[in-house]
Structures are given as structure tokens and as C-alpha cells.
Amino acid sequence: MARAERRRDGGWLRNYLLRHAQTLFYAIGQLSRTPLATLMTTAVIAIALAMPTGLHVLLKNMQGVLSGWDSAAQISLFLEHNTSEQAALGLAEQLRGHPTILEVEYISAQQAMAEFQRLSGFGEALNALEENPLPPVLVVQPTLDRQDPQALQALVEELRAEATVDLAQLDMEWVERLYALMEIGKRGVWLLAGLLALAVILVVGNTIRLMIQNRRDEIVIIKLIGGTDAFIRRPFLYTGFWYGILGALLAFIMVELSLLALAGPVNSLAVLYNSHFRLGGMDFLTTGGLMGGGLLLGLLGSWLAVGRHLRSVEPT
Amino acid sequence: MIRFSNVSKRYPGGYEALREVSFHLAPGEMAFLTGRSGAGKSTLLKLIALIERPSGGQVLVGGQNLNKLGRWRIPYHRRNIGVIFQDHRLLFDRTVYDNVALPLIIAGQGRQEIGRRVRAALDKVGLLGKEKLYPITLSGGEQQRVGIARAVVNKPPLLLADEPTGNLDPALSREIMRIFQDFNRVGVSVLIASHDHALIRSMGQRALTLEQGRLIGDGQLVSGESQHGQG
Ligand SMILES: Nc1ncnc2c1ncn2[C@@H]1O[C@H](COP(=O)(O)OP(=O)(O)OP(=O)(O)O)[C@@H](O)[C@H]1O
Ligand SMILES: [Mg+2]
């Protein structure tokens, strides 16, 4: 009967939407009645959301720094011991004309020795050596970057074929290592995000469970006078929705404030490294992901709690 | 309106609250359900509102076999029955108006329609001036009348009342009964569980008498506990 009536009423869609809007605001009205409890729950959700989000933003920043260093891929050419300075400089000059080489720096055996003495701490002890064991080195700066490892490798092979070149070595391992570390970091962030998402679901689910317990009588009465499960579920789902949204908003504020707090020291560090690097904030995608994620987790948590606990509340 | 055919109800634990009960309540009829405490009056009403399911027999309400009614259709079934509870079952954190409006909100009525119908229902039970009050500030009789207004607000064809006058003085009880008679006069079927024999006799209406789950009498109560004339 009720269904037929609803269909006869031409404005039922409008009524339907209006009812949803009413429930939406009813739900936030209920939350605002217990501001402290709401704030605490929201804060727990926000912290759980802010941790992976903040780490994600930091990782993204690090990635930005790294891609700035990428192009600094270097090739060290260790020349034969008996190579004369003349020959070495000649080769350097010849390589400077190479299309994929930007810059070539010559380090003589003596310079290499001096640097080694300075850095190794062996100092005077090395003077005891009869002859310099270090070869002269050409440090080649290719125009290629690590985005194109095949071309780089080809260049290395080409340089290795030079008669005076004893050993050609691509100095990229440390970048590679950093990238590998970052990959682990990314995985870690995802893992953390997964665990904390579970925490958000549990927090929202538990809060909704308590709400259902507190409003048992009301639920029973609504069931007795013909309320459908969907009708009873609705305010709880909207409560979960609000927890998710509010938690995400608070998380956004937390992350932005933390970045603001870090910006000063990071800038000082960047200045030391002669870099124009600025700590980036949350981009559109991250913000959207945070909001959408918070909303979905809130809904999911309340959905699960409502599904589990509402059926047990039956009139007797 | 209501037809019971050999209906039995055995509660988990084994107690048989109703045994082979059969009766028919015609549309537009008003009747009382009486019997000692524990006789099975509330159980019978619960079977009609599908708060409990029978363990044997058939219950038909408005021609619908309740055994064949799935769980998801129970709410729609209940919307066609106004139930009045002895303990009122009002929401104490909502105003009288909101309590009475609840069935209409559940059924998805528009705001204006709700306002019109709530005021009409409150008017019928004589509570029009109290719509903004909270139930806790009302007397027992007034709370019972709020419950009645909520039960009739969406004009169900059937009213069930479980001890609606349980804690009320005789004058108030008669007033409540008069309200039920008014609804019955406009075509609503009414079934009222009560053990107040004096009141039932004074109403001169059909009474179904239960004893230990069996229907032992059907007709007007004349005098004494279980004597019946034929009505
Ligand atoms: N949920 C239940 N589980 C088990 N036994 C029950 C349940 N509900 C009622 N009973 C038993 O069924 C019998 C009938 O109960 P019912 O509530 O129908 O009686 P009643 O006639 O309404 O009594 P009263 O006048 O006291 O309200 C009682 O003996 C009661 O103990
Ligand atoms: Mg009873």
C-alpha cells in the first residue's frame, strides 16, 4: 500500500532526495550534540589518515629531488697507467666533440693521488710508495640521463673500446640504490596505509556499534511501526560518512601544518646544497585521494557495523 | 480482516503459549481479547504484527497469508496495522509531534501532508495543544493517547492494542475506549487485549477469551470470568 501511494505521489523523487538530505543533516546534528566524543573519534581517524598521506607527500618530494640528480649520471674512464698527459688531454678533447657527451674533466694521476691522500687519511704514508698506483681519470658527463639506460650502456661500451681506456665505469649505483630505497619506502607507505585504513574501518565500525546499542529502543520502535532496514540503516551510514569526511579534513589540516613546520628547515638545507628546492604541499590528486579514501572508509566501517548489528535488534 | 486457523505458538524453550486457536475478525469489526495473565493475549497480537511467527497453523491478515510473507515485506505489512503498546513505546528524546509523525516519515510522505495528518490525529485524541512537548512531561493517559495518535496517523485498516488501559483509572480507561470506538465507527477493525472485564462488559462488544493458550470463549461477556452469551 505504502509503495503504491508513493508512486502515485508525483513528487516522490523530490521527497526521496529531501529525506536523504534531512537524514544527512540529522546525522551531523546528532554528532554535534556530543562534540567531545565526536572530536576524539574524528581525531583518531584523522591521525590514521594523516600518517600515510604525510609520508606519501614526503616521498613525492624526495622523488622530485632525485629526478633533479638523475641527469648527473657520470662515466669514469680509468686510463692505462702509461698514458701521457698529452694523450689523455687529446682523448678528452676528442670526446668533447662526441654528440652525447656534454663535458669531460681530466684528473691526472697526481691529482687523483692528492685527493685520495686527503680523503683516505693515509696522508704521508702514501708518499712512501715508489710510484703512483693510481691511473689518470677522465670524468665524462653524458647528455643522456638514466631514463635511457640502454643508450648509456652503449656509450659506456663505446668508450671502453678506446685504446687508452683501461676501465669505463658508470657511476649510477648510488642513484639506483636510492631508487630502490624509495621503492621500499613506497611499498611501506602502502602497507601502512592498508593497516591504518583497517584501523579507520574498525574505529568507525566500533563507534557505530556503540551508537546502535545506545539507540536500541529507538530502532525497535521504528521496526515495530514499519521502518525498513534501509530506513534504519540510513542515519548510521550518514554518520559513518561524516566521520570519514571530517577525519579526512582534519588529516588534511594536520599534513599541511606538518609540511609548514618542515618547510623552514628544508629550505635552509636546500640553500646549503645550493638548490632551489622547495617542499611541495599536497597536490590535487593526493587531496582528492585523501578525501575520497576517508569518505569510503567511513561508509565501509558503518556499513559493516550496521550489517552486523542491526539484524540482532528485533522487537519482542 | 484477521483469520486464525489452528494456530499454535511454541516459544523456544518449549512453552506452548497458543494451542490450536481459530477465529475470524471481520473487516470493520471490533473485539476484545481477554484471559488471565500468561493466557497468550500478547502472543496472539504479536503473531498478527509478525513480531513472532506461529509454530503451526495459518494467520491471514487482510487476505494475506502471513506464513508466505518474506522478511523484507514485514515493514510494509506493519504499516497497515496500528499497534498500541501497554508501555507506550514512545521516543522520549523527540516531541509529541515528531513521535506521531514517525510512521509518515517512514512511509515517505511529504512535509505538508505529514503536518496535516499529525494535527488531525492529535486532534482526535485531544492532544492538539501539546505537539511541542516531550512525552516525559505528559501524564500516563496522555502518553497512551500519543501512542494511539501514532498508531492511527497513517490510517491503517486494523488497530491492535495490548492492555491500552493497563495503568489508567476507570474514567481515563473509558475515554481511551471511546476513542477506539470512534475509529471503529469509521470502518477500522479493532482488536484490544485487556483483562479489565468490567470495562469489556460495559462496552458490550465481542470478546475472545483465552485460557492457557486455548480459545475457550467467543461472544459477549455477560457476568463472571468465563461466561459468554452468543454475539
Ligand atoms: N519470548 C518468549 N519466550 C518464551 N516464553 C514466552 C515468551 N513470550 C511469552 N512467553 C510465555 O508465553 C505465555 C503467554 O505469554 P503472553 O505474553 O502472550 O501472555 P499474556 O496473556 O499477554 O499475559 P499478560 O496479561 O501478563 O500480558 C507466558 O507463559 C509467557 O511466559
Ligand atoms: Mg500481555
Coordinates of C-alpha atoms and ligand atoms in Angstrom, one line a residue:
Chain A
M1 CA 0.0 0.0 0.0
A2 CA 2.7 2.4 1.0
R3 CA 4.6 1.7 -2.2
A4 CA 1.5 2.4 -4.4
E5 CA 1.0 5.7 -2.5
R6 CA 4.5 6.7 -3.1
R7 CA 4.2 6.0 -6.8
R8 CA 1.0 8.0 -7.1
D9 CA 2.6 11.0 -5.5
G10 CA 4.3 12.8 -8.4
G11 CA 7.0 14.5 -6.3
W12 CA 8.3 11.3 -4.7
L13 CA 11.8 11.7 -6.2
R14 CA 12.0 15.1 -4.7
N15 CA 10.7 13.8 -1.4
Y16 CA 13.2 11.0 -1.6
L17 CA 16.1 13.3 -2.1
L18 CA 14.8 15.7 0.5
R19 CA 14.6 12.8 3.0
H20 CA 18.2 11.9 2.3
A21 CA 19.3 15.4 2.8
Q22 CA 17.3 15.6 6.0
T23 CA 19.0 12.4 7.3
L24 CA 22.4 13.8 6.3
F25 CA 21.9 16.9 8.4
Y26 CA 20.2 15.0 11.1
A27 CA 23.3 12.8 11.4
I28 CA 25.6 15.7 11.7
G29 CA 23.2 17.3 14.2
Q30 CA 23.5 14.2 16.3
L31 CA 27.3 14.3 16.1
S32 CA 27.4 17.9 17.2
R33 CA 25.4 17.0 20.3
T34 CA 28.4 15.2 21.7
P35 CA 31.2 17.4 20.4
L36 CA 34.0 16.0 22.6
A37 CA 33.3 12.3 21.7
T38 CA 32.9 13.3 18.1
L39 CA 36.1 15.2 18.1
M40 CA 38.1 12.4 19.7
T41 CA 36.8 9.8 17.2
T42 CA 37.5 12.2 14.4
A43 CA 41.0 12.9 15.6
V44 CA 41.8 9.2 15.8
I45 CA 40.6 8.7 12.2
A46 CA 42.5 11.9 11.1
I47 CA 45.8 10.6 12.6
A48 CA 45.3 7.3 10.9
L49 CA 44.7 9.0 7.6
A50 CA 47.4 11.7 8.0
M51 CA 50.3 9.3 8.6
P52 CA 50.3 7.6 5.2
T53 CA 49.3 10.8 3.5
G54 CA 52.1 12.8 5.0
L55 CA 54.7 10.1 4.2
H56 CA 53.4 9.9 0.7
V57 CA 53.9 13.6 0.3
L58 CA 57.4 13.4 1.7
L59 CA 58.3 10.6 -0.7
K60 CA 57.0 12.5 -3.6
N61 CA 59.2 15.4 -2.6
M62 CA 62.2 13.1 -2.4
Q63 CA 61.4 11.7 -5.8
G64 CA 61.4 15.3 -7.1
V65 CA 64.9 15.8 -5.6
L66 CA 66.2 12.6 -7.1
S67 CA 64.9 13.3 -10.5
G68 CA 66.9 16.5 -10.3
W69 CA 70.0 14.5 -9.6
D70 CA 69.3 11.9 -12.2
S71 CA 71.0 13.7 -15.0
A72 CA 74.2 13.7 -13.1
A73 CA 74.9 10.2 -14.3
Q74 CA 78.7 10.1 -14.8
I75 CA 81.1 7.8 -16.5
S76 CA 84.6 7.5 -15.1
L77 CA 87.2 6.4 -17.6
F78 CA 90.3 4.9 -15.9
L79 CA 93.1 5.3 -18.4
E80 CA 96.1 3.0 -18.9
H81 CA 98.9 3.7 -16.4
N82 CA 101.4 4.7 -19.0
T83 CA 99.0 7.2 -20.7
S84 CA 100.8 10.6 -21.1
E85 CA 99.1 13.8 -20.1
Q86 CA 99.1 14.8 -23.7
A87 CA 97.3 11.7 -24.9
A88 CA 94.8 12.0 -22.0
L89 CA 94.0 15.6 -22.9
G90 CA 93.8 14.7 -26.5
L91 CA 91.3 12.0 -25.8
A92 CA 89.3 14.4 -23.6
E93 CA 89.2 16.9 -26.5
Q94 CA 88.2 14.2 -28.9
L95 CA 85.3 13.1 -26.6
R96 CA 84.1 16.7 -26.1
G97 CA 83.1 16.5 -29.8
H98 CA 81.0 13.4 -29.2
P99 CA 77.3 14.1 -29.7
T100 CA 76.1 12.5 -26.5
I101 CA 78.8 14.0 -24.3
L102 CA 78.4 17.2 -22.5
E103 CA 81.5 17.7 -20.5
V104 CA 84.8 15.9 -19.9
E105 CA 87.0 16.6 -16.9
Y106 CA 90.6 15.4 -16.7
I107 CA 92.0 14.2 -13.4
S108 CA 95.7 13.5 -13.6
A109 CA 97.3 10.6 -11.6
Q110 CA 98.9 13.2 -9.3
Q111 CA 95.6 15.0 -8.7
A112 CA 93.9 11.6 -8.1
M113 CA 96.6 10.7 -5.6
A114 CA 96.3 14.1 -3.8
E115 CA 92.6 13.6 -3.5
F116 CA 93.0 10.1 -2.3
Q117 CA 95.5 11.2 0.3
R118 CA 93.2 13.9 1.5
L119 CA 90.0 11.7 1.7
S120 CA 91.5 8.4 2.8
G121 CA 93.5 9.8 5.7
F122 CA 96.6 7.8 4.8
G123 CA 98.3 11.1 4.1
E124 CA 102.1 11.0 4.3
A125 CA 102.1 7.2 4.4
L126 CA 101.3 7.1 0.7
N127 CA 104.4 9.1 -0.1
A128 CA 106.3 6.0 0.7
L129 CA 105.1 4.4 -2.4
E130 CA 107.7 4.4 -5.1
E131 CA 105.3 5.1 -7.9
N132 CA 101.8 6.4 -8.0
P133 CA 99.5 3.4 -8.3
L134 CA 96.5 5.5 -9.4
P135 CA 95.7 5.9 -13.1
P136 CA 94.7 9.2 -14.7
V137 CA 91.0 9.5 -15.0
L138 CA 88.5 11.2 -17.4
V139 CA 85.2 12.0 -15.8
V140 CA 82.6 12.1 -18.7
Q141 CA 79.3 13.9 -18.3
P142 CA 76.9 12.5 -20.9
T143 CA 73.9 14.4 -22.2
L144 CA 71.9 11.3 -21.6
D145 CA 70.3 10.6 -18.3
R146 CA 69.3 7.5 -16.5
Q147 CA 65.9 7.4 -18.1
D148 CA 67.7 5.8 -21.0
P149 CA 69.9 3.1 -19.6
Q150 CA 70.4 1.3 -22.9
A151 CA 71.9 4.4 -24.6
L152 CA 74.0 5.0 -21.6
Q153 CA 75.3 1.4 -21.6
A154 CA 76.0 1.7 -25.3
L155 CA 78.1 4.9 -24.7
V156 CA 80.0 3.1 -21.9
E157 CA 80.8 0.2 -24.3
E158 CA 81.9 2.7 -27.0
L159 CA 84.2 4.4 -24.5
R160 CA 85.6 1.2 -23.2
A161 CA 86.7 0.4 -26.8
E162 CA 89.1 3.3 -26.8
A163 CA 92.7 2.1 -26.8
T164 CA 93.9 4.2 -23.8
V165 CA 90.8 3.4 -21.7
D166 CA 91.5 0.6 -19.2
L167 CA 88.2 0.7 -17.4
A168 CA 84.9 2.5 -18.0
Q169 CA 82.5 2.7 -15.1
L170 CA 79.0 4.1 -14.9
D171 CA 78.6 5.9 -11.6
M172 CA 75.0 5.2 -11.2
E173 CA 74.8 2.7 -8.5
W174 CA 74.1 5.1 -5.7
V175 CA 71.2 6.7 -7.6
E176 CA 69.9 3.2 -8.3
R177 CA 70.2 2.3 -4.6
L178 CA 68.3 5.4 -3.7
Y179 CA 65.6 4.5 -6.1
A180 CA 65.5 1.0 -4.6
L181 CA 65.2 2.5 -1.2
M182 CA 62.4 4.8 -2.4
E183 CA 60.6 1.8 -3.8
I184 CA 60.8 0.1 -0.4
G185 CA 59.5 3.4 1.1
K186 CA 56.6 3.5 -1.3
R187 CA 55.7 -0.1 -0.5
G188 CA 56.0 0.7 3.2
V189 CA 53.6 3.7 2.8
W190 CA 51.1 1.5 1.0
L191 CA 51.4 -1.2 3.7
L192 CA 51.0 1.4 6.4
A193 CA 48.1 2.9 4.5
G194 CA 46.4 -0.5 4.3
L195 CA 46.8 -1.2 8.0
L196 CA 45.7 2.3 9.0
A197 CA 42.7 2.0 6.6
L198 CA 41.8 -1.1 8.5
A199 CA 42.1 0.9 11.7
V200 CA 39.8 3.6 10.4
I201 CA 37.2 1.0 9.5
L202 CA 37.4 -0.5 12.9
V203 CA 37.2 2.8 14.7
V204 CA 34.2 3.9 12.7
G205 CA 32.6 0.4 13.0
N206 CA 33.0 0.4 16.7
T207 CA 31.6 3.9 17.1
I208 CA 28.6 2.9 15.0
R209 CA 28.2 -0.3 17.0
L210 CA 28.0 1.7 20.2
M211 CA 25.5 4.1 18.6
I212 CA 23.3 1.2 17.6
Q213 CA 23.5 -0.2 21.2
N214 CA 22.6 3.2 22.6
R215 CA 19.6 3.5 20.3
R216 CA 18.3 0.0 20.6
D217 CA 14.9 1.1 21.9
E218 CA 14.5 3.6 19.1
I219 CA 15.4 1.0 16.4
V220 CA 13.0 -1.5 17.9
I221 CA 10.2 1.1 17.8
I222 CA 10.9 2.1 14.3
K223 CA 10.9 -1.5 13.2
L224 CA 7.5 -2.0 15.0
I225 CA 5.9 0.8 13.1
G226 CA 7.1 -0.4 9.8
G227 CA 10.5 1.1 9.2
T228 CA 12.5 -0.8 6.6
D229 CA 16.1 -1.9 7.2
A230 CA 17.2 0.7 4.6
F231 CA 15.4 3.4 6.6
I232 CA 17.0 2.4 9.9
R233 CA 20.4 1.9 8.3
R234 CA 20.5 5.4 6.7
P235 CA 21.3 7.7 9.6
F236 CA 24.1 5.3 10.7
L237 CA 25.6 5.3 7.2
Y238 CA 25.5 9.0 7.1
T239 CA 27.2 9.2 10.5
G240 CA 30.0 7.0 9.0
F241 CA 30.1 9.3 6.0
W242 CA 30.5 12.3 8.3
Y243 CA 33.2 10.7 10.3
G244 CA 35.1 9.8 7.2
I245 CA 34.8 13.3 5.7
L246 CA 35.6 15.1 9.0
G247 CA 38.5 12.8 9.6
A248 CA 39.9 13.4 6.1
L249 CA 39.5 17.2 6.5
L250 CA 41.3 17.1 9.9
A251 CA 44.0 14.9 8.3
F252 CA 44.5 17.4 5.5
I253 CA 45.0 20.2 8.1
M254 CA 47.4 18.0 10.0
V255 CA 49.5 17.2 7.0
E256 CA 49.6 20.8 5.7
L257 CA 50.6 22.1 9.2
S258 CA 53.3 19.5 9.4
L259 CA 54.7 20.4 6.0
L260 CA 54.6 24.1 7.0
A261 CA 56.6 23.2 10.1
L262 CA 59.1 21.3 7.9
A263 CA 59.4 24.0 5.2
G264 CA 61.8 26.2 7.1
P265 CA 64.4 23.6 7.9
V266 CA 64.2 22.1 4.5
N267 CA 64.7 25.4 2.8
S268 CA 67.8 26.1 5.0
L269 CA 69.1 22.6 3.9
A270 CA 68.4 23.4 0.3
V271 CA 70.3 26.6 0.5
L272 CA 73.3 24.7 1.9
Y273 CA 73.2 22.5 -1.2
N274 CA 72.8 25.5 -3.4
S275 CA 69.4 24.1 -4.5
H276 CA 66.2 25.9 -5.3
F277 CA 64.2 23.0 -3.9
R278 CA 61.0 23.9 -2.1
L279 CA 59.0 21.4 -0.1
G280 CA 55.8 20.8 -2.1
G281 CA 52.4 20.6 -0.4
M282 CA 49.5 18.2 -1.1
D283 CA 48.6 18.2 -4.8
F284 CA 45.1 17.8 -6.2
L285 CA 45.3 14.1 -6.6
T286 CA 46.6 13.4 -3.1
T287 CA 43.9 15.7 -1.6
G288 CA 41.2 14.0 -3.6
G289 CA 42.5 10.6 -2.7
L290 CA 42.6 11.5 1.0
M291 CA 39.0 12.9 0.9
G292 CA 37.6 10.0 -1.2
G293 CA 39.5 7.5 0.9
G294 CA 38.3 8.9 4.2
L295 CA 34.7 9.0 2.9
L296 CA 34.8 5.5 1.6
L297 CA 36.4 4.1 4.7
G298 CA 33.8 5.8 6.9
L299 CA 31.0 4.4 4.8
L300 CA 32.5 1.0 4.8
G301 CA 33.1 0.9 8.5
S302 CA 29.5 2.0 9.2
W303 CA 28.1 -0.4 6.6
L304 CA 29.9 -3.3 8.1
A305 CA 28.8 -2.4 11.7
V306 CA 25.2 -1.8 10.6
G307 CA 25.1 -5.1 8.7
R308 CA 26.4 -7.0 11.6
H309 CA 24.5 -5.4 14.5
L310 CA 21.1 -4.2 13.1
R311 CA 19.7 -7.6 12.5
S312 CA 20.1 -8.6 16.1
V313 CA 17.9 -5.7 17.2
E314 CA 14.4 -7.2 16.7
P315 CA 11.3 -6.3 18.6
T316 CA 9.9 -8.9 21.1
Chain B
M1 CA -9.7 -8.9 8.3
I2 CA -8.0 -11.5 10.6
R3 CA -8.4 -15.2 10.3
F4 CA -6.6 -17.7 12.6
S5 CA -6.7 -21.4 11.5
N6 CA -5.5 -23.8 14.1
V7 CA -2.7 -21.5 15.2
S8 CA -0.2 -22.7 17.7
K9 CA 2.8 -21.0 19.1
R10 CA 5.5 -22.7 21.0
Y11 CA 8.3 -20.5 22.3
P12 CA 11.9 -21.7 22.2
G13 CA 12.2 -23.5 25.5
G14 CA 9.1 -25.4 24.8
Y15 CA 6.3 -23.4 26.4
E16 CA 3.1 -23.6 24.3
A17 CA 1.6 -20.1 24.5
L18 CA -1.2 -20.7 22.0
R19 CA -2.8 -24.1 21.1
E20 CA -4.9 -24.6 18.0
V21 CA -6.5 -21.2 18.1
S22 CA -9.1 -20.5 15.3
F23 CA -11.3 -17.4 14.9
H24 CA -12.2 -14.7 12.4
L25 CA -12.5 -11.0 12.8
A26 CA -14.5 -9.4 10.0
P27 CA -13.4 -6.1 8.4
G28 CA -14.8 -3.2 10.4
E29 CA -15.4 -5.4 13.5
M30 CA -14.2 -4.5 17.0
A31 CA -13.4 -7.2 19.5
F32 CA -11.6 -7.7 22.9
L33 CA -9.1 -10.4 23.7
T34 CA -9.2 -11.4 27.3
G35 CA -7.9 -14.0 29.7
R36 CA -5.6 -14.3 32.7
S37 CA -2.0 -13.2 32.8
G38 CA 0.0 -15.6 30.7
A39 CA -3.0 -16.9 28.7
G40 CA -1.4 -15.8 25.5
K41 CA -3.1 -12.5 24.6
S42 CA 0.1 -10.6 23.8
T43 CA 1.4 -13.6 21.9
L44 CA -1.7 -13.6 19.7
L45 CA -1.3 -9.9 18.9
K46 CA 2.4 -10.5 18.1
L47 CA 1.6 -13.1 15.6
I48 CA -0.7 -10.6 13.7
A49 CA 2.0 -7.9 13.7
L50 CA 4.7 -10.6 12.7
I51 CA 6.7 -9.8 15.8
E52 CA 6.5 -13.6 16.3
R53 CA 5.9 -16.4 13.8
P54 CA 3.4 -19.2 14.6
S55 CA 4.8 -22.7 15.0
G56 CA 1.7 -24.2 13.5
G57 CA -1.4 -23.2 11.6
Q58 CA -2.2 -20.2 9.5
V59 CA -2.7 -16.5 10.1
L60 CA -4.4 -14.4 7.4
V61 CA -4.4 -10.7 7.7
G62 CA -6.3 -8.7 5.0
G63 CA -6.4 -11.9 2.9
Q64 CA -2.6 -12.3 3.1
N65 CA -1.2 -15.5 4.4
L66 CA 1.5 -14.3 6.8
N67 CA 3.4 -17.6 6.5
K68 CA 4.1 -16.6 3.0
L69 CA 5.3 -13.1 3.8
G70 CA 9.1 -12.8 3.4
R71 CA 11.3 -10.9 5.9
W72 CA 11.7 -7.9 3.7
R73 CA 7.9 -7.4 3.4
I74 CA 7.3 -7.3 7.2
P75 CA 7.8 -3.5 7.4
Y76 CA 5.1 -2.9 4.7
H77 CA 2.8 -5.4 6.5
R78 CA 3.2 -3.5 9.8
R79 CA 2.4 -0.1 8.1
N80 CA -1.1 -1.5 7.6
I81 CA -1.5 -2.2 11.3
G82 CA -1.6 0.4 14.0
V83 CA -0.2 -1.1 17.2
I84 CA -0.7 0.4 20.6
F85 CA 1.6 -0.9 23.4
Q86 CA 0.9 -1.1 27.1
D87 CA 4.3 0.6 27.7
H88 CA 3.6 3.2 25.0
R89 CA 7.0 2.7 23.3
L90 CA 7.4 6.4 22.6
L91 CA 10.7 8.1 21.7
F92 CA 11.5 10.2 24.7
D93 CA 14.0 12.4 23.0
R94 CA 11.5 13.6 20.4
T95 CA 8.5 15.8 20.7
V96 CA 4.9 14.6 20.6
Y97 CA 4.7 15.9 17.1
D98 CA 7.8 14.0 15.9
N99 CA 6.6 10.8 17.6
V100 CA 3.3 10.9 15.8
A101 CA 4.9 11.9 12.5
L102 CA 7.3 8.9 12.6
P103 CA 5.1 6.4 10.7
L104 CA 4.5 9.0 8.0
I105 CA 8.2 9.8 7.7
I106 CA 9.0 6.1 7.4
A107 CA 6.4 5.8 4.7
G108 CA 8.0 8.7 2.8
Q109 CA 5.2 11.3 3.0
G110 CA 5.7 14.9 2.1
R111 CA 6.2 17.5 4.7
Q112 CA 2.8 19.3 4.3
E113 CA 0.9 16.0 4.2
I114 CA 2.7 15.0 7.4
G115 CA 1.8 18.2 9.2
R116 CA -1.9 17.9 8.2
R117 CA -2.2 14.3 9.2
V118 CA -0.3 14.6 12.5
R119 CA -2.5 17.5 13.6
A120 CA -5.7 15.6 12.6
A121 CA -4.5 12.5 14.6
L122 CA -3.6 14.6 17.7
D123 CA -6.9 16.4 17.4
K124 CA -8.8 13.1 17.5
V125 CA -7.1 12.1 20.8
G126 CA -7.4 15.6 22.3
L127 CA -3.8 16.5 22.3
L128 CA -3.7 19.2 19.7
G129 CA -2.1 21.8 22.1
K130 CA 0.7 19.5 23.2
E131 CA 2.6 18.8 20.0
K132 CA 5.7 20.6 21.0
L133 CA 6.0 18.9 24.4
Y134 CA 8.2 16.0 25.2
P135 CA 6.5 12.7 26.2
I136 CA 8.2 12.7 29.6
T137 CA 6.3 15.8 30.6
L138 CA 2.9 14.1 29.9
S139 CA 0.7 12.1 32.2
G140 CA 0.3 8.3 31.6
G141 CA -3.0 8.8 29.9
E142 CA -1.7 11.5 27.7
Q143 CA 1.3 9.3 26.7
Q144 CA -1.1 6.5 25.9
R145 CA -3.0 8.9 23.6
V146 CA 0.2 9.9 21.9
G147 CA 0.7 6.2 21.2
I148 CA -2.8 6.0 19.8
A149 CA -2.3 9.0 17.6
R150 CA 0.9 7.4 16.2
A151 CA -0.9 4.2 15.6
V152 CA -3.7 5.8 13.6
V153 CA -1.9 8.6 11.8
N154 CA -1.4 6.7 8.6
K155 CA -5.0 5.4 8.7
P156 CA -4.3 1.7 8.9
P157 CA -7.4 -0.6 8.3
L158 CA -6.5 -2.5 11.5
L159 CA -5.7 -1.4 15.1
L160 CA -4.2 -3.7 17.7
A161 CA -3.9 -2.6 21.3
D162 CA -2.2 -4.6 24.1
E163 CA -3.5 -3.5 27.5
P164 CA -4.1 0.1 26.4
T165 CA -5.6 0.9 29.8
G166 CA -3.4 -1.1 32.0
N167 CA -2.3 1.7 34.4
L168 CA -5.2 4.1 33.9
D169 CA -8.1 5.0 36.2
P170 CA -11.6 3.9 35.1
A171 CA -12.6 7.3 33.8
L172 CA -9.5 7.6 31.7
S173 CA -9.9 4.0 30.5
R174 CA -13.4 4.6 29.3
E175 CA -12.2 7.7 27.5
I176 CA -9.5 5.7 25.7
M177 CA -12.1 3.0 24.8
R178 CA -14.3 5.7 23.4
I179 CA -11.5 6.8 21.1
F180 CA -11.2 3.2 19.8
Q181 CA -14.9 3.1 19.2
D182 CA -14.7 6.3 17.2
F183 CA -12.2 4.7 14.9
N184 CA -14.2 1.5 14.7
R185 CA -17.2 3.6 13.7
V186 CA -15.4 4.9 10.6
G187 CA -14.6 1.4 9.5
V188 CA -11.3 0.5 11.2
S189 CA -11.1 -3.1 12.6
V190 CA -10.0 -3.1 16.2
L191 CA -8.7 -5.9 18.4
I192 CA -7.9 -5.0 22.0
A193 CA -6.2 -7.2 24.6
S194 CA -7.4 -6.5 28.1
H195 CA -8.1 -8.2 31.4
D196 CA -10.4 -5.5 32.6
H197 CA -13.7 -7.4 32.5
A198 CA -15.8 -4.7 33.9
L199 CA -14.7 -2.4 31.2
I200 CA -15.2 -5.0 28.5
R201 CA -18.7 -5.8 29.8
S202 CA -19.6 -2.1 29.8
M203 CA -18.6 -1.9 26.2
G204 CA -21.0 -4.7 25.1
Q205 CA -18.6 -5.9 22.4
R206 CA -17.4 -9.3 21.3
A207 CA -14.7 -10.9 23.5
L208 CA -12.4 -13.7 22.7
T209 CA -11.3 -15.5 25.9
L210 CA -8.0 -17.3 26.1
E211 CA -7.0 -19.8 28.8
Q212 CA -3.6 -21.4 28.8
G213 CA -3.3 -20.8 25.2
R214 CA -6.7 -22.2 24.2
L215 CA -9.6 -20.1 22.9
I216 CA -12.4 -21.1 25.3
G217 CA -14.9 -18.4 24.7
D218 CA -16.1 -16.2 21.9
G219 CA -19.0 -13.7 22.3
Q220 CA -20.2 -11.0 24.7
L221 CA -19.1 -11.2 28.3
V222 CA -22.2 -11.3 30.4
S223 CA -21.0 -11.9 34.0
G224 CA -18.3 -13.7 35.8
E225 CA -15.0 -14.5 34.2
S226 CA -15.7 -17.0 31.5
Q227 CA -19.4 -17.0 30.8
H228 CA -20.4 -16.0 27.3
G229 CA -23.6 -15.2 25.6
Q230 CA -23.6 -15.6 21.8
G231 CA -22.9 -12.4 19.9
Ligands
LIG1 N1 9.6 -14.7 24.2 C1 9.1 -15.6 24.9 N2 9.8 -16.7 25.2 C2 9.4 -17.7 25.9 N3 8.1 -17.7 26.5 C3 7.4 -16.6 26.3 C4 7.8 -15.5 25.5 N4 6.8 -14.6 25.5 C5 5.9 -15.1 26.2 N5 6.1 -16.3 26.7 C6 5.3 -17.2 27.6 O1 4.1 -17.4 26.9 C7 3.0 -17.3 27.8 C8 1.9 -16.3 27.2 O2 2.5 -15.0 27.3 P1 1.8 -13.7 26.8 O3 2.7 -12.6 26.9 O4 1.2 -13.9 25.5 O5 0.6 -13.6 27.9 P2 -0.5 -12.5 28.1 O6 -1.8 -13.2 28.0 O7 -0.2 -11.4 27.3 O8 -0.2 -12.1 29.6 P3 -0.3 -10.7 30.4 O9 -1.7 -10.5 30.6 O10 0.5 -10.9 31.6 O11 0.3 -9.7 29.4 C9 3.5 -16.9 29.1 O12 3.5 -18.0 30.0 C10 4.9 -16.4 28.8 O13 5.8 -16.8 29.9
MG2 MG 0.5 -9.4 27.6

